[in-house]
CSV table of C-alpha atoms and ligand atoms in Angstrom, one decimal:
chain,number,residue,atom,x,y,z
A,1,MET,CA,-27.8,49.7,45.0
A,2,SER,CA,-28.7,51.5,41.7
A,3,ILE,CA,-25.1,51.8,40.4
A,4,VAL,CA,-22.6,49.0,41.0
A,5,VAL,CA,-19.1,49.1,39.5
A,6,GLU,CA,-16.9,46.1,39.9
A,7,ASN,CA,-13.2,46.0,39.0
A,8,LEU,CA,-13.6,48.4,36.1
A,9,SER,CA,-10.5,49.4,34.1
A,10,LYS,CA,-10.0,51.4,31.0
A,11,SER,CA,-6.9,52.4,29.1
A,12,TYR,CA,-6.2,54.8,26.3
A,13,GLY,CA,-3.3,53.3,24.5
A,14,SER,CA,-0.7,52.5,27.2
A,15,GLN,CA,-2.2,54.9,29.7
A,16,LYS,CA,-4.5,53.5,32.4
A,17,ALA,CA,-7.3,56.1,32.8
A,18,VAL,CA,-9.4,53.9,35.2
A,19,ASP,CA,-7.6,51.3,37.2
A,20,ASN,CA,-9.6,48.5,38.7
A,21,ILE,CA,-12.2,50.6,40.5
A,22,SER,CA,-15.2,49.3,42.4
A,23,PHE,CA,-18.0,51.3,44.1
A,24,THR,CA,-21.7,51.5,44.6
A,25,ALA,CA,-24.2,54.4,44.7
A,26,SER,CA,-27.6,54.0,46.2
A,27,THR,CA,-31.1,55.4,45.7
A,28,GLY,CA,-32.0,58.8,47.2
A,29,ARG,CA,-28.4,59.7,47.7
A,30,ILE,CA,-26.1,62.1,45.8
A,31,THR,CA,-22.7,60.5,45.4
A,32,GLY,CA,-19.9,63.0,44.7
A,33,PHE,CA,-17.2,61.6,42.4
A,34,LEU,CA,-14.3,63.8,43.3
A,35,GLY,CA,-10.9,64.0,41.8
A,36,PRO,CA,-8.4,66.4,40.1
A,37,ASN,CA,-8.4,66.9,36.4
A,38,GLY,CA,-7.4,63.7,34.6
A,39,ALA,CA,-8.4,61.5,37.6
A,40,GLY,CA,-10.7,59.3,35.5
A,41,LYS,CA,-14.1,60.7,36.4
A,42,SER,CA,-15.4,61.3,32.9
A,43,THR,CA,-14.0,58.0,31.6
A,44,THR,CA,-15.9,56.2,34.4
A,45,MET,CA,-19.1,58.1,33.6
A,46,LYS,CA,-18.8,57.5,29.9
A,47,THR,CA,-18.5,53.8,30.6
A,48,LEU,CA,-21.5,53.8,32.8
A,49,THR,CA,-23.6,55.5,30.1
A,50,GLY,CA,-22.5,53.1,27.5
A,51,ILE,CA,-20.6,55.6,25.4
A,52,LEU,CA,-17.3,53.9,26.0
A,53,PRO,CA,-17.2,50.1,25.8
A,54,ILE,CA,-16.3,48.1,28.9
A,55,GLU,CA,-12.7,46.9,28.7
A,56,SER,CA,-12.6,44.9,31.8
A,57,GLY,CA,-14.9,44.7,34.9
A,58,LYS,CA,-18.6,45.0,35.3
A,59,CYS,CA,-21.2,47.9,35.6
A,60,LEU,CA,-24.8,47.3,36.8
A,61,ILE,CA,-27.5,49.9,36.6
A,62,ASN,CA,-30.6,48.9,38.6
A,63,GLN,CA,-29.2,45.4,38.8
A,64,LYS,CA,-28.8,45.1,35.1
A,65,ASP,CA,-25.5,44.5,33.4
A,66,ILE,CA,-25.0,47.4,31.0
A,67,ARG,CA,-23.1,45.1,28.6
A,68,LEU,CA,-26.2,42.9,28.2
A,69,LYS,CA,-29.0,45.4,28.6
A,70,GLY,CA,-27.8,48.5,26.8
A,71,LYS,CA,-31.3,49.6,25.6
A,72,VAL,CA,-32.9,49.2,29.0
A,73,ILE,CA,-30.1,51.3,30.6
A,74,LYS,CA,-30.8,54.2,28.2
A,75,SER,CA,-34.3,54.4,29.6
A,76,GLU,CA,-33.3,54.1,33.2
A,77,GLN,CA,-30.5,56.7,33.3
A,78,GLY,CA,-30.0,60.3,32.4
A,79,TYR,CA,-26.6,61.8,31.6
A,80,LEU,CA,-25.3,65.3,31.5
A,81,PRO,CA,-22.0,65.2,29.7
A,82,GLU,CA,-18.9,67.3,30.5
A,83,ASN,CA,-19.1,70.6,28.6
A,84,ASN,CA,-22.8,69.8,27.7
A,85,PRO,CA,-22.6,69.8,23.9
A,86,LEU,CA,-26.0,70.9,22.5
A,87,TYR,CA,-27.4,71.6,19.0
A,88,LYS,CA,-27.1,75.3,19.0
A,89,HIS,CA,-29.5,76.0,16.2
A,90,MET,CA,-32.4,74.2,17.8
A,91,TYR,CA,-35.3,75.8,19.7
A,92,VAL,CA,-35.7,74.8,23.4
A,93,ARG,CA,-39.0,72.9,22.8
A,94,GLU,CA,-37.6,71.3,19.6
A,95,ILE,CA,-34.5,69.9,21.4
A,96,LEU,CA,-36.6,68.6,24.3
A,97,ALA,CA,-39.2,67.0,22.0
A,98,ASN,CA,-36.4,65.4,20.0
A,99,GLU,CA,-35.1,63.8,23.1
A,100,ALA,CA,-38.6,62.6,24.1
A,101,ARG,CA,-39.0,61.0,20.7
A,102,PHE,CA,-35.6,59.3,21.1
A,103,HIS,CA,-36.9,57.7,24.3
A,104,ARG,CA,-40.2,56.8,22.5
A,105,LEU,CA,-42.2,58.7,25.2
A,106,GLN,CA,-46.0,59.1,25.0
A,107,ASN,CA,-47.6,62.6,25.4
A,108,ILE,CA,-44.5,64.3,24.2
A,109,LYS,CA,-46.0,67.8,24.3
A,110,ALA,CA,-47.1,67.5,27.9
A,111,LYS,CA,-43.7,65.9,28.9
A,112,VAL,CA,-41.8,68.8,27.3
A,113,GLU,CA,-44.0,71.5,29.1
A,114,ASN,CA,-43.5,69.6,32.4
A,115,ILE,CA,-39.8,69.4,32.2
A,116,ILE,CA,-39.6,73.1,31.1
A,117,LYS,CA,-41.5,73.9,34.3
A,118,GLU,CA,-39.4,71.5,36.5
A,119,THR,CA,-36.1,72.9,35.3
A,120,GLY,CA,-37.1,76.6,35.4
A,121,LEU,CA,-36.8,77.1,31.7
A,122,ARG,CA,-40.2,78.8,31.1
A,123,THR,CA,-38.9,82.4,30.5
A,124,GLU,CA,-36.4,81.2,27.9
A,125,SER,CA,-38.6,78.5,26.3
A,126,HIS,CA,-39.2,80.4,23.1
A,127,LYS,CA,-35.5,80.8,22.3
A,128,VAL,CA,-32.9,79.1,20.2
A,129,ILE,CA,-30.2,77.3,22.2
A,130,SER,CA,-27.5,79.6,20.9
A,131,GLN,CA,-29.3,82.6,22.5
A,132,LEU,CA,-29.3,81.1,26.0
A,133,SER,CA,-26.9,82.0,28.8
A,134,LYS,CA,-24.5,79.3,30.0
A,135,GLY,CA,-26.7,78.7,33.1
A,136,TYR,CA,-29.8,78.1,31.0
A,137,LYS,CA,-27.9,75.9,28.6
A,138,GLN,CA,-27.0,73.8,31.7
A,139,ARG,CA,-30.7,73.7,32.6
A,140,ILE,CA,-31.4,72.3,29.1
A,141,GLY,CA,-28.7,69.7,29.7
A,142,LEU,CA,-30.5,68.7,32.9
A,143,ALA,CA,-33.9,68.7,31.2
A,144,LEU,CA,-32.5,66.4,28.5
A,145,ALA,CA,-31.1,64.1,31.1
A,146,LEU,CA,-34.4,64.1,33.0
A,147,ILE,CA,-37.2,64.1,30.4
A,148,HIS,CA,-37.8,60.4,30.5
A,149,ASN,CA,-37.8,60.4,34.3
A,150,PRO,CA,-34.8,58.1,34.8
A,151,GLN,CA,-34.0,56.6,38.2
A,152,VAL,CA,-30.3,57.1,37.8
A,153,LEU,CA,-28.6,60.5,37.0
A,154,ILE,CA,-25.0,60.8,35.9
A,155,LEU,CA,-23.9,64.5,36.0
A,156,ASP,CA,-20.3,65.3,34.8
A,157,GLU,CA,-19.2,68.6,36.3
A,158,PRO,CA,-22.7,70.1,36.1
A,159,THR,CA,-21.8,73.6,37.4
A,160,SER,CA,-18.4,74.0,35.6
A,161,GLY,CA,-18.1,77.5,34.0
A,162,LEU,CA,-21.2,79.0,35.6
A,163,ASP,CA,-21.3,82.2,37.6
A,164,PRO,CA,-22.1,82.0,41.3
A,165,ASN,CA,-25.8,82.7,40.9
A,166,GLN,CA,-26.2,80.2,38.1
A,167,ILE,CA,-24.3,77.7,40.3
A,168,ILE,CA,-26.7,78.1,43.1
A,169,GLU,CA,-29.7,77.6,40.8
A,170,ILE,CA,-28.3,74.4,39.2
A,171,ARG,CA,-27.4,73.1,42.7
A,172,LYS,CA,-31.0,73.6,43.8
A,173,LEU,CA,-32.2,71.6,40.9
A,174,ILE,CA,-29.8,68.8,41.5
A,175,LYS,CA,-30.8,68.7,45.2
A,176,LYS,CA,-34.5,68.6,44.2
A,177,PHE,CA,-34.0,65.7,41.8
A,178,GLY,CA,-31.5,63.9,44.0
A,179,LYS,CA,-34.1,63.3,46.7
A,180,GLU,CA,-35.8,60.5,44.7
A,181,LYS,CA,-33.1,59.4,42.3
A,182,THR,CA,-29.6,58.0,42.4
A,183,VAL,CA,-27.2,60.8,41.5
A,184,LEU,CA,-23.5,60.3,40.6
A,185,LEU,CA,-22.0,63.8,40.3
A,186,SER,CA,-18.4,64.6,39.4
A,187,THR,CA,-16.8,67.8,40.6
A,188,HIS,CA,-13.5,69.1,41.7
A,189,ILE,CA,-15.2,71.9,43.7
A,190,MET,CA,-15.2,71.0,47.4
A,191,GLN,CA,-17.9,73.5,48.3
A,192,GLU,CA,-20.2,71.9,45.7
A,193,ALA,CA,-19.6,68.4,47.2
A,194,GLU,CA,-20.2,69.7,50.7
A,195,SER,CA,-23.4,71.4,49.8
A,196,LEU,CA,-24.9,68.6,47.7
A,197,CYS,CA,-23.4,65.2,48.4
A,198,ASP,CA,-24.4,62.5,50.8
A,199,GLU,CA,-21.5,60.3,49.8
A,200,ILE,CA,-18.0,61.1,48.7
A,201,ILE,CA,-15.7,59.0,46.5
A,202,ILE,CA,-12.2,60.4,45.8
A,203,ILE,CA,-10.5,59.2,42.7
A,204,HIS,CA,-6.9,59.9,41.7
A,205,LYS,CA,-4.9,58.6,38.8
A,206,GLY,CA,-7.6,56.1,38.0
A,207,LYS,CA,-7.8,54.6,41.5
A,208,ILE,CA,-10.4,55.1,44.2
A,209,LYS,CA,-8.7,56.4,47.3
A,210,THR,CA,-11.6,56.6,49.7
A,211,HIS,CA,-15.4,56.3,49.9
A,212,PHE,CA,-17.4,57.6,52.9
A,213,ALA,CA,-20.7,59.2,53.8
A,214,MET,CA,-20.5,62.9,54.5
A,215,ASP,CA,-21.8,62.4,58.0
A,216,GLU,CA,-18.9,60.0,58.7
A,217,LEU,CA,-16.3,62.7,57.7
A,218,ASN,CA,-15.5,63.8,61.3
A,219,ASP,CA,-15.2,60.2,62.6
A,220,MET,CA,-13.0,59.0,59.7
A,221,TYR,CA,-10.9,62.1,59.4
A,222,PRO,CA,-11.0,63.9,62.8
A,223,GLY,CA,-10.3,67.6,62.5
A,224,LYS,CA,-10.2,67.6,58.7
A,225,ASN,CA,-12.5,69.3,56.3
A,226,LEU,CA,-13.3,67.8,52.9
A,227,GLU,CA,-10.7,69.9,51.1
A,228,GLU,CA,-8.0,68.6,53.5
A,229,VAL,CA,-9.1,65.1,52.8
A,230,PHE,CA,-9.1,65.7,49.1
A,231,VAL,CA,-5.5,67.1,49.3
A,232,LEU,CA,-4.5,64.2,51.5
A,233,TYR,CA,-5.3,61.7,48.7
A,234,THR,CA,-4.5,63.7,45.5
A,235,GLN,CA,-1.3,65.5,46.1
B,301,LIG,P1,-11.4,63.5,34.5
B,301,LIG,O1,-12.8,63.5,34.0
B,301,LIG,O2,-11.3,63.1,35.9
B,301,LIG,O3,-10.7,64.9,34.4
B,301,LIG,P2,-10.8,61.8,32.3
B,301,LIG,O4,-11.5,60.5,32.5
B,301,LIG,O5,-11.3,62.7,31.3
B,301,LIG,O6,-10.5,62.5,33.7
B,301,LIG,O7,-9.3,61.4,31.9
B,301,LIG,C1,-8.5,60.4,32.6
B,301,LIG,C2,-7.2,60.3,31.8
B,301,LIG,O8,-7.4,59.7,30.6
B,301,LIG,C3,-6.5,61.6,31.6
B,301,LIG,O9,-5.1,61.4,31.8
B,301,LIG,C4,-6.8,61.9,30.2
B,301,LIG,O10,-5.8,62.7,29.6
B,301,LIG,C5,-6.9,60.6,29.6
B,301,LIG,N1,-7.9,60.6,28.5
B,301,LIG,C6,-9.2,60.9,28.5
B,301,LIG,N2,-9.8,60.7,27.3
B,301,LIG,C7,-8.9,60.3,26.5
B,301,LIG,C8,-8.9,60.0,25.1
B,301,LIG,N3,-10.0,60.1,24.4
B,301,LIG,N4,-7.7,59.6,24.5
B,301,LIG,C9,-6.6,59.5,25.3
B,301,LIG,N5,-6.5,59.8,26.6
B,301,LIG,C10,-7.6,60.2,27.2
B,302,LIG,MG1,-13.8,65.1,33.2
């Protein structure tokens, strides 16, 4: 298990955003983290990436407790944040090289060229971030999350706000990288989960309602599609 979350809780003031959740995500599988707006998806992901401190509970990445091994975790996971904030004035190669330096990588130039190729950024690679379309900005977000070749990928609504063609392209990339990595992907788009995910976790009001493998859907919820299962737990 590459991601293990045990009894994790997080409150903002008096509001419990994440309420005693436990789950695991395993290697080579894309785990969909599904829930309506405000369910607690981003809060969980920010905790897993060390951005939010752990209030109570435990998170392990590759068997390492993120509270004890913060630095190791940074090298073993990649994170695409919600809304993907990027430095708009930077050139594509500049922002990627910057990230590579942050991770103290060797052969930075070659790594930058390689990730440009892997994420389909070549035609735009001479541009400044602000000149890119939203789809290409999202590719930059993926490239930043992947440049250090992490084993675990945490993607917070990676296709939100993209047009249908851009969505298809980003999904292809996620599928490609998901084959060898552990991917935790949040979305509230059922089609996205159906086309990408091997596992489904549904979270609502900070609590995990169900966790199943996509190929168990029919056995567990006879006659229901994913959208109907989502509605069952979140209305
Ligand atoms: P999701 O990503 O599933 O939409 P979030 O984790 O962003 O959900 O939010 C969970 C709950 O916590 C929501 O009710 C949200 O309003 C609240 N919340 C999130 N971030 C903050 C914050 N910084 N301060 C106060 N409340 C927050
Ligand atoms: Mg969110």
